[in-house]
């Protein structure tokens, strides 16, 4: 299996290079050159074993089978639930897939526990070091840090917007005691953090000197890891299954689309947006135009540019990278992505529905689910169950529960009067000492800091 760029102007690479590179040199995203078909023999009783089978066609040739099996087994052993991602029925045709039993309480652990270990293995074998820089609104940073906390060949620097993450999110990042883990509170917004990271990557000399790498959701290996739970879940329900996905970046729902493309029995995807509704406007009205980001109760979906959509666009374009690159360039300069009515009718309308959920409705939904089922759900999950109820109605719908309620306790308490408790093992999070480093949103300052902590080339 080889990987090609969605912009068609980079050489094809193997899995290892796609993993370490993240973004292709032409600015595109890596896509496998074909879609392997699932077969029923892929199913095993435990999650890790199915994960090995489903992902194997993508990594074969780059990583030894035994090594890959061990990496998957170790990654999913960090989850607190024996089923790894348990499925919970909440109504006759409604389920929740609890993706938050990993170390940092959000679904990103499913991918990043695996990706951190893959990085470590590949770097160790090559005798290389990398410097990971990333921007986070909260969940990616904590999950990425936990994913690489035992990697000796990685220095990781995570930028987060000061005062805009939840306290649990911040503490999960600032209380990790490891010499190769660094967090920086940036005086600015998430977009400012993201811009600083992009600028560091755009500085070619700096990028090469630091051997920079990324763990944001454009990394193919993250998407690949997320395909697995769509496969296990649609098989567990044993018939055409729809999924409702709280998403901003389109990453999680894209993974579902790939599972369907590989042959999983999936009917439709319902996309749940908060007030940052670029995806909902696109699905409903073919309007993909970026507006200003507004802060909501579901901050991990406060995104106006859904980077992973480029991968579906590439497929919609018959894998024409040049055309995809031109569309993305126009999106960057005009703020609006032009997809034809015919393409929308063929690719989007039959497979996707979408809904937008305000903060008031999010709180109302958390309260409703608590009253009806006695379950506490987090605000991201609540946008999902809300849209699943509104748009479902043709068979079973599984809403992806993307975060543990205790990761966003203020919103949950506001809605229900109940403050969700942190699970065992994290109960002392509020007592652990924090290491906080604050910095202005200034590229030169941040680059100096990265250069001072990176061990690459030493
Ligand atoms: C990251 C995140 C999302 C959105 O994921 P996408 O990559 O945008 O699909 C939703 N909910 C939570 C809790 C998250 O951490």
JSON list of N, CA, C and O in Angstrom, two decimals, residues 53-98:
[
{"chain": "A", "resi": 53, "resn": "UNK", "atom": "N", "xyz": [-6.50, -6.45, 12.61]},
{"chain": "A", "resi": 53, "resn": "UNK", "atom": "CA", "xyz": [-6.95, -6.95, 11.31]},
{"chain": "A", "resi": 53, "resn": "UNK", "atom": "C", "xyz": [-7.39, -5.84, 10.37]},
{"chain": "A", "resi": 53, "resn": "UNK", "atom": "O", "xyz": [-7.05, -5.85, 9.18]},
{"chain": "A", "resi": 54, "resn": "UNK", "atom": "N", "xyz": [-8.17, -4.91, 10.90]},
{"chain": "A", "resi": 54, "resn": "UNK", "atom": "CA", "xyz": [-8.73, -3.86, 10.03]},
{"chain": "A", "resi": 54, "resn": "UNK", "atom": "C", "xyz": [-7.62, -2.93, 9.51]},
{"chain": "A", "resi": 54, "resn": "UNK", "atom": "O", "xyz": [-7.63, -2.51, 8.37]},
{"chain": "A", "resi": 55, "resn": "UNK", "atom": "N", "xyz": [-6.63, -2.64, 10.36]},
{"chain": "A", "resi": 55, "resn": "UNK", "atom": "CA", "xyz": [-5.59, -1.68, 9.95]},
{"chain": "A", "resi": 55, "resn": "UNK", "atom": "C", "xyz": [-4.43, -2.32, 9.20]},
{"chain": "A", "resi": 55, "resn": "UNK", "atom": "O", "xyz": [-3.67, -1.63, 8.54]},
{"chain": "A", "resi": 56, "resn": "UNK", "atom": "N", "xyz": [-4.31, -3.63, 9.32]},
{"chain": "A", "resi": 56, "resn": "UNK", "atom": "CA", "xyz": [-3.13, -4.30, 8.77]},
{"chain": "A", "resi": 56, "resn": "UNK", "atom": "C", "xyz": [-2.84, -3.98, 7.31]},
{"chain": "A", "resi": 56, "resn": "UNK", "atom": "O", "xyz": [-1.69, -3.68, 6.94]},
{"chain": "A", "resi": 57, "resn": "UNK", "atom": "N", "xyz": [-3.86, -3.97, 6.41]},
{"chain": "A", "resi": 57, "resn": "UNK", "atom": "CA", "xyz": [-3.55, -3.69, 5.00]},
{"chain": "A", "resi": 57, "resn": "UNK", "atom": "C", "xyz": [-2.86, -2.34, 4.79]},
{"chain": "A", "resi": 57, "resn": "UNK", "atom": "O", "xyz": [-2.12, -2.16, 3.83]},
{"chain": "A", "resi": 58, "resn": "UNK", "atom": "N", "xyz": [-3.08, -1.39, 5.71]},
{"chain": "A", "resi": 58, "resn": "UNK", "atom": "CA", "xyz": [-2.47, -0.06, 5.54]},
{"chain": "A", "resi": 58, "resn": "UNK", "atom": "C", "xyz": [-1.02, -0.03, 5.99]},
{"chain": "A", "resi": 58, "resn": "UNK", "atom": "O", "xyz": [-0.23, 0.77, 5.49]},
{"chain": "A", "resi": 59, "resn": "UNK", "atom": "N", "xyz": [-0.67, -0.86, 6.96]},
{"chain": "A", "resi": 59, "resn": "UNK", "atom": "CA", "xyz": [0.68, -0.79, 7.51]},
{"chain": "A", "resi": 59, "resn": "UNK", "atom": "C", "xyz": [1.60, -1.89, 6.99]},
{"chain": "A", "resi": 59, "resn": "UNK", "atom": "O", "xyz": [2.82, -1.80, 7.14]},
{"chain": "A", "resi": 60, "resn": "UNK", "atom": "N", "xyz": [1.01, -2.92, 6.39]},
{"chain": "A", "resi": 60, "resn": "UNK", "atom": "CA", "xyz": [1.80, -4.06, 5.90]},
{"chain": "A", "resi": 60, "resn": "UNK", "atom": "C", "xyz": [2.93, -3.56, 5.01]},
{"chain": "A", "resi": 60, "resn": "UNK", "atom": "O", "xyz": [2.73, -2.67, 4.18]},
{"chain": "A", "resi": 61, "resn": "UNK", "atom": "N", "xyz": [4.11, -4.12, 5.18]},
{"chain": "A", "resi": 61, "resn": "UNK", "atom": "CA", "xyz": [5.23, -3.68, 4.35]},
{"chain": "A", "resi": 61, "resn": "UNK", "atom": "C", "xyz": [6.07, -2.63, 5.05]},
{"chain": "A", "resi": 61, "resn": "UNK", "atom": "O", "xyz": [7.25, -2.47, 4.75]},
{"chain": "A", "resi": 62, "resn": "UNK", "atom": "N", "xyz": [5.47, -1.89, 5.99]},
{"chain": "A", "resi": 62, "resn": "UNK", "atom": "CA", "xyz": [6.23, -0.88, 6.72]},
{"chain": "A", "resi": 62, "resn": "UNK", "atom": "C", "xyz": [6.61, -1.37, 8.12]},
{"chain": "A", "resi": 62, "resn": "UNK", "atom": "O", "xyz": [7.67, -1.05, 8.62]},
{"chain": "A", "resi": 63, "resn": "UNK", "atom": "N", "xyz": [5.69, -2.08, 8.74]},
{"chain": "A", "resi": 63, "resn": "UNK", "atom": "CA", "xyz": [5.90, -2.48, 10.14]},
{"chain": "A", "resi": 63, "resn": "UNK", "atom": "C", "xyz": [5.68, -3.99, 10.24]},
{"chain": "A", "resi": 63, "resn": "UNK", "atom": "O", "xyz": [4.76, -4.53, 9.61]},
{"chain": "A", "resi": 64, "resn": "UNK", "atom": "N", "xyz": [6.53, -4.65, 11.00]},
{"chain": "A", "resi": 64, "resn": "UNK", "atom": "CA", "xyz": [6.39, -6.10, 11.20]},
{"chain": "A", "resi": 64, "resn": "UNK", "atom": "C", "xyz": [5.05, -6.47, 11.80]},
{"chain": "A", "resi": 64, "resn": "UNK", "atom": "O", "xyz": [4.57, -5.77, 12.68]},
{"chain": "A", "resi": 65, "resn": "UNK", "atom": "N", "xyz": [4.49, -7.59, 11.37]},
{"chain": "A", "resi": 65, "resn": "UNK", "atom": "CA", "xyz": [3.19, -8.01, 11.88]},
{"chain": "A", "resi": 65, "resn": "UNK", "atom": "C", "xyz": [3.20, -8.18, 13.40]},
{"chain": "A", "resi": 65, "resn": "UNK", "atom": "O", "xyz": [2.28, -7.73, 14.09]},
{"chain": "A", "resi": 66, "resn": "UNK", "atom": "N", "xyz": [4.23, -8.81, 13.93]},
{"chain": "A", "resi": 66, "resn": "UNK", "atom": "CA", "xyz": [4.27, -9.04, 15.38]},
{"chain": "A", "resi": 66, "resn": "UNK", "atom": "C", "xyz": [4.37, -7.73, 16.16]},
{"chain": "A", "resi": 66, "resn": "UNK", "atom": "O", "xyz": [3.74, -7.54, 17.19]},
{"chain": "A", "resi": 67, "resn": "UNK", "atom": "N", "xyz": [5.22, -6.85, 15.62]},
{"chain": "A", "resi": 67, "resn": "UNK", "atom": "CA", "xyz": [5.39, -5.55, 16.27]},
{"chain": "A", "resi": 67, "resn": "UNK", "atom": "C", "xyz": [4.08, -4.78, 16.26]},
{"chain": "A", "resi": 67, "resn": "UNK", "atom": "O", "xyz": [3.65, -4.21, 17.27]},
{"chain": "A", "resi": 68, "resn": "UNK", "atom": "N", "xyz": [3.41, -4.79, 15.11]},
{"chain": "A", "resi": 68, "resn": "UNK", "atom": "CA", "xyz": [2.15, -4.05, 15.00]},
{"chain": "A", "resi": 68, "resn": "UNK", "atom": "C", "xyz": [1.11, -4.61, 15.97]},
{"chain": "A", "resi": 68, "resn": "UNK", "atom": "O", "xyz": [0.38, -3.86, 16.63]},
{"chain": "A", "resi": 69, "resn": "UNK", "atom": "N", "xyz": [1.07, -5.92, 16.07]},
{"chain": "A", "resi": 69, "resn": "UNK", "atom": "CA", "xyz": [0.11, -6.54, 17.00]},
{"chain": "A", "resi": 69, "resn": "UNK", "atom": "C", "xyz": [0.40, -6.12, 18.44]},
{"chain": "A", "resi": 69, "resn": "UNK", "atom": "O", "xyz": [-0.50, -5.77, 19.19]},
{"chain": "A", "resi": 70, "resn": "UNK", "atom": "N", "xyz": [1.67, -6.10, 18.81]},
{"chain": "A", "resi": 70, "resn": "UNK", "atom": "CA", "xyz": [2.02, -5.69, 20.17]},
{"chain": "A", "resi": 70, "resn": "UNK", "atom": "C", "xyz": [1.67, -4.23, 20.43]},
{"chain": "A", "resi": 70, "resn": "UNK", "atom": "O", "xyz": [1.18, -3.87, 21.50]},
{"chain": "A", "resi": 71, "resn": "UNK", "atom": "N", "xyz": [1.92, -3.40, 19.42]},
{"chain": "A", "resi": 71, "resn": "UNK", "atom": "CA", "xyz": [1.63, -1.97, 19.58]},
{"chain": "A", "resi": 71, "resn": "UNK", "atom": "C", "xyz": [0.13, -1.75, 19.79]},
{"chain": "A", "resi": 71, "resn": "UNK", "atom": "O", "xyz": [-0.29, -1.01, 20.67]},
{"chain": "A", "resi": 72, "resn": "UNK", "atom": "N", "xyz": [-0.70, -2.43, 18.99]},
{"chain": "A", "resi": 72, "resn": "UNK", "atom": "CA", "xyz": [-2.16, -2.28, 19.14]},
{"chain": "A", "resi": 72, "resn": "UNK", "atom": "C", "xyz": [-2.62, -2.79, 20.50]},
{"chain": "A", "resi": 72, "resn": "UNK", "atom": "O", "xyz": [-3.43, -2.16, 21.18]},
{"chain": "A", "resi": 73, "resn": "UNK", "atom": "N", "xyz": [-2.08, -3.93, 20.90]},
{"chain": "A", "resi": 73, "resn": "UNK", "atom": "CA", "xyz": [-2.48, -4.52, 22.18]},
{"chain": "A", "resi": 73, "resn": "UNK", "atom": "C", "xyz": [-2.13, -3.56, 23.33]},
{"chain": "A", "resi": 73, "resn": "UNK", "atom": "O", "xyz": [-2.96, -3.30, 24.21]},
{"chain": "A", "resi": 74, "resn": "UNK", "atom": "N", "xyz": [-0.91, -3.03, 23.30]},
{"chain": "A", "resi": 74, "resn": "UNK", "atom": "CA", "xyz": [-0.49, -2.08, 24.35]},
{"chain": "A", "resi": 74, "resn": "UNK", "atom": "C", "xyz": [-1.35, -0.82, 24.33]},
{"chain": "A", "resi": 74, "resn": "UNK", "atom": "O", "xyz": [-1.75, -0.31, 25.37]},
{"chain": "A", "resi": 75, "resn": "UNK", "atom": "N", "xyz": [-1.61, -0.31, 23.14]},
{"chain": "A", "resi": 75, "resn": "UNK", "atom": "CA", "xyz": [-2.37, 0.95, 23.02]},
{"chain": "A", "resi": 75, "resn": "UNK", "atom": "C", "xyz": [-3.74, 0.80, 23.66]},
{"chain": "A", "resi": 75, "resn": "UNK", "atom": "O", "xyz": [-4.19, 1.65, 24.42]},
{"chain": "A", "resi": 76, "resn": "UNK", "atom": "N", "xyz": [-4.42, -0.30, 23.36]},
{"chain": "A", "resi": 76, "resn": "UNK", "atom": "CA", "xyz": [-5.80, -0.42, 23.85]},
{"chain": "A", "resi": 76, "resn": "UNK", "atom": "C", "xyz": [-5.88, -0.97, 25.26]},
{"chain": "A", "resi": 76, "resn": "UNK", "atom": "O", "xyz": [-6.93, -0.88, 25.90]},
{"chain": "A", "resi": 77, "resn": "UNK", "atom": "N", "xyz": [-4.75, -1.47, 25.76]},
{"chain": "A", "resi": 77, "resn": "UNK", "atom": "CA", "xyz": [-4.71, -1.88, 27.17]},
{"chain": "A", "resi": 77, "resn": "UNK", "atom": "C", "xyz": [-4.73, -0.67, 28.10]},
{"chain": "A", "resi": 77, "resn": "UNK", "atom": "O", "xyz": [-4.98, -0.80, 29.30]},
{"chain": "A", "resi": 78, "resn": "UNK", "atom": "N", "xyz": [-4.49, 0.53, 27.57]},
{"chain": "A", "resi": 78, "resn": "UNK", "atom": "CA", "xyz": [-4.52, 1.72, 28.43]},
{"chain": "A", "resi": 78, "resn": "UNK", "atom": "C", "xyz": [-5.95, 2.18, 28.72]},
{"chain": "A", "resi": 78, "resn": "UNK", "atom": "O", "xyz": [-6.16, 3.08, 29.51]},
{"chain": "A", "resi": 79, "resn": "UNK", "atom": "N", "xyz": [-6.93, 1.57, 28.05]},
{"chain": "A", "resi": 79, "resn": "UNK", "atom": "CA", "xyz": [-8.31, 1.99, 28.25]},
{"chain": "A", "resi": 79, "resn": "UNK", "atom": "C", "xyz": [-8.88, 1.38, 29.53]},
{"chain": "A", "resi": 79, "resn": "UNK", "atom": "O", "xyz": [-8.56, 0.25, 29.87]},
{"chain": "A", "resi": 80, "resn": "UNK", "atom": "N", "xyz": [-9.72, 2.14, 30.21]},
{"chain": "A", "resi": 80, "resn": "UNK", "atom": "CA", "xyz": [-10.22, 1.69, 31.51]},
{"chain": "A", "resi": 80, "resn": "UNK", "atom": "C", "xyz": [-11.37, 0.68, 31.39]},
{"chain": "A", "resi": 80, "resn": "UNK", "atom": "O", "xyz": [-11.80, 0.12, 32.38]},
{"chain": "A", "resi": 81, "resn": "UNK", "atom": "N", "xyz": [-11.94, 0.51, 30.20]},
{"chain": "A", "resi": 81, "resn": "UNK", "atom": "CA", "xyz": [-13.08, -0.40, 30.04]},
{"chain": "A", "resi": 81, "resn": "UNK", "atom": "C", "xyz": [-12.64, -1.63, 29.27]},
{"chain": "A", "resi": 81, "resn": "UNK", "atom": "O", "xyz": [-11.93, -1.51, 28.26]},
{"chain": "A", "resi": 82, "resn": "UNK", "atom": "N", "xyz": [-13.07, -2.84, 29.71]},
{"chain": "A", "resi": 82, "resn": "UNK", "atom": "CA", "xyz": [-12.61, -4.06, 29.03]},
{"chain": "A", "resi": 82, "resn": "UNK", "atom": "C", "xyz": [-13.04, -4.11, 27.57]},
{"chain": "A", "resi": 82, "resn": "UNK", "atom": "O", "xyz": [-12.36, -4.72, 26.74]},
{"chain": "A", "resi": 83, "resn": "UNK", "atom": "N", "xyz": [-14.16, -3.47, 27.23]},
{"chain": "A", "resi": 83, "resn": "UNK", "atom": "CA", "xyz": [-14.60, -3.46, 25.83]},
{"chain": "A", "resi": 83, "resn": "UNK", "atom": "C", "xyz": [-13.89, -2.36, 25.03]},
{"chain": "A", "resi": 83, "resn": "UNK", "atom": "O", "xyz": [-14.16, -2.19, 23.84]},
{"chain": "A", "resi": 84, "resn": "UNK", "atom": "N", "xyz": [-13.02, -1.59, 25.66]},
{"chain": "A", "resi": 84, "resn": "UNK", "atom": "CA", "xyz": [-12.33, -0.44, 25.08]},
{"chain": "A", "resi": 84, "resn": "UNK", "atom": "C", "xyz": [-13.32, 0.67, 24.71]},
{"chain": "A", "resi": 84, "resn": "UNK", "atom": "O", "xyz": [-13.28, 1.76, 25.26]},
{"chain": "A", "resi": 85, "resn": "UNK", "atom": "N", "xyz": [-14.24, 0.38, 23.77]},
{"chain": "A", "resi": 85, "resn": "UNK", "atom": "CA", "xyz": [-15.24, 1.37, 23.36]},
{"chain": "A", "resi": 85, "resn": "UNK", "atom": "C", "xyz": [-16.64, 0.77, 23.52]},
{"chain": "A", "resi": 85, "resn": "UNK", "atom": "O", "xyz": [-17.25, 0.34, 22.55]},
{"chain": "A", "resi": 86, "resn": "UNK", "atom": "N", "xyz": [-17.18, 0.74, 24.74]},
{"chain": "A", "resi": 86, "resn": "UNK", "atom": "CA", "xyz": [-18.47, 0.07, 24.97]},
{"chain": "A", "resi": 86, "resn": "UNK", "atom": "C", "xyz": [-19.64, 0.77, 24.29]},
{"chain": "A", "resi": 86, "resn": "UNK", "atom": "O", "xyz": [-19.64, 2.00, 24.14]},
{"chain": "A", "resi": 87, "resn": "UNK", "atom": "N", "xyz": [-20.60, -0.03, 23.89]},
{"chain": "A", "resi": 87, "resn": "UNK", "atom": "CA", "xyz": [-21.81, 0.46, 23.23]},
{"chain": "A", "resi": 87, "resn": "UNK", "atom": "C", "xyz": [-22.95, 0.41, 24.25]},
{"chain": "A", "resi": 87, "resn": "UNK", "atom": "O", "xyz": [-23.17, -0.62, 24.87]},
{"chain": "A", "resi": 88, "resn": "UNK", "atom": "N", "xyz": [-23.65, 1.52, 24.41]},
{"chain": "A", "resi": 88, "resn": "UNK", "atom": "CA", "xyz": [-24.70, 1.60, 25.44]},
{"chain": "A", "resi": 88, "resn": "UNK", "atom": "C", "xyz": [-26.01, 2.00, 24.77]},
{"chain": "A", "resi": 88, "resn": "UNK", "atom": "O", "xyz": [-26.06, 3.01, 24.06]},
{"chain": "A", "resi": 89, "resn": "UNK", "atom": "N", "xyz": [-27.06, 1.23, 24.97]},
{"chain": "A", "resi": 89, "resn": "UNK", "atom": "CA", "xyz": [-28.35, 1.57, 24.37]},
{"chain": "A", "resi": 89, "resn": "UNK", "atom": "C", "xyz": [-29.05, 2.61, 25.23]},
{"chain": "A", "resi": 89, "resn": "UNK", "atom": "O", "xyz": [-29.15, 2.46, 26.45]},
{"chain": "A", "resi": 90, "resn": "UNK", "atom": "N", "xyz": [-29.56, 3.67, 24.60]},
{"chain": "A", "resi": 90, "resn": "UNK", "atom": "CA", "xyz": [-30.24, 4.71, 25.40]},
{"chain": "A", "resi": 90, "resn": "UNK", "atom": "C", "xyz": [-31.71, 4.88, 25.00]},
{"chain": "A", "resi": 90, "resn": "UNK", "atom": "O", "xyz": [-32.45, 5.61, 25.65]},
{"chain": "A", "resi": 91, "resn": "UNK", "atom": "N", "xyz": [-32.11, 4.23, 23.93]},
{"chain": "A", "resi": 91, "resn": "UNK", "atom": "CA", "xyz": [-33.50, 4.33, 23.50]},
{"chain": "A", "resi": 91, "resn": "UNK", "atom": "C", "xyz": [-33.71, 3.18, 22.53]},
{"chain": "A", "resi": 91, "resn": "UNK", "atom": "O", "xyz": [-32.74, 2.50, 22.16]},
{"chain": "A", "resi": 92, "resn": "UNK", "atom": "N", "xyz": [-34.95, 2.99, 22.06]},
{"chain": "A", "resi": 92, "resn": "UNK", "atom": "CA", "xyz": [-35.21, 1.85, 21.20]},
{"chain": "A", "resi": 92, "resn": "UNK", "atom": "C", "xyz": [-34.25, 1.77, 20.01]},
{"chain": "A", "resi": 92, "resn": "UNK", "atom": "O", "xyz": [-33.70, 0.72, 19.71]},
{"chain": "A", "resi": 93, "resn": "UNK", "atom": "N", "xyz": [-34.04, 2.90, 19.34]},
{"chain": "A", "resi": 93, "resn": "UNK", "atom": "CA", "xyz": [-33.18, 2.91, 18.15]},
{"chain": "A", "resi": 93, "resn": "UNK", "atom": "C", "xyz": [-31.94, 3.78, 18.34]},
{"chain": "A", "resi": 93, "resn": "UNK", "atom": "O", "xyz": [-31.32, 4.20, 17.37]},
{"chain": "A", "resi": 94, "resn": "UNK", "atom": "N", "xyz": [-31.62, 4.10, 19.58]},
{"chain": "A", "resi": 94, "resn": "UNK", "atom": "CA", "xyz": [-30.50, 5.02, 19.82]},
{"chain": "A", "resi": 94, "resn": "UNK", "atom": "C", "xyz": [-29.45, 4.39, 20.73]},
{"chain": "A", "resi": 94, "resn": "UNK", "atom": "O", "xyz": [-29.79, 3.84, 21.77]},
{"chain": "A", "resi": 95, "resn": "UNK", "atom": "N", "xyz": [-28.22, 4.50, 20.30]},
{"chain": "A", "resi": 95, "resn": "UNK", "atom": "CA", "xyz": [-27.10, 3.99, 21.10]},
{"chain": "A", "resi": 95, "resn": "UNK", "atom": "C", "xyz": [-26.05, 5.09, 21.30]},
{"chain": "A", "resi": 95, "resn": "UNK", "atom": "O", "xyz": [-25.98, 6.05, 20.50]},
{"chain": "A", "resi": 96, "resn": "UNK", "atom": "N", "xyz": [-25.22, 4.89, 22.32]},
{"chain": "A", "resi": 96, "resn": "UNK", "atom": "CA", "xyz": [-24.04, 5.72, 22.50]},
{"chain": "A", "resi": 96, "resn": "UNK", "atom": "C", "xyz": [-22.82, 4.82, 22.39]},
{"chain": "A", "resi": 96, "resn": "UNK", "atom": "O", "xyz": [-22.79, 3.75, 22.99]},
{"chain": "A", "resi": 97, "resn": "UNK", "atom": "N", "xyz": [-21.84, 5.26, 21.64]},
{"chain": "A", "resi": 97, "resn": "UNK", "atom": "CA", "xyz": [-20.57, 4.53, 21.60]},
{"chain": "A", "resi": 97, "resn": "UNK", "atom": "C", "xyz": [-19.59, 5.33, 22.45]},
{"chain": "A", "resi": 97, "resn": "UNK", "atom": "O", "xyz": [-19.18, 6.44, 22.08]},
{"chain": "A", "resi": 98, "resn": "UNK", "atom": "N", "xyz": [-19.24, 4.78, 23.60]},
{"chain": "A", "resi": 98, "resn": "UNK", "atom": "CA", "xyz": [-18.41, 5.52, 24.56]},
{"chain": "A", "resi": 98, "resn": "UNK", "atom": "C", "xyz": [-16.93, 5.42, 24.17]},
{"chain": "A", "resi": 98, "resn": "UNK", "atom": "O", "xyz": [-16.28, 4.41, 24.42]}
]
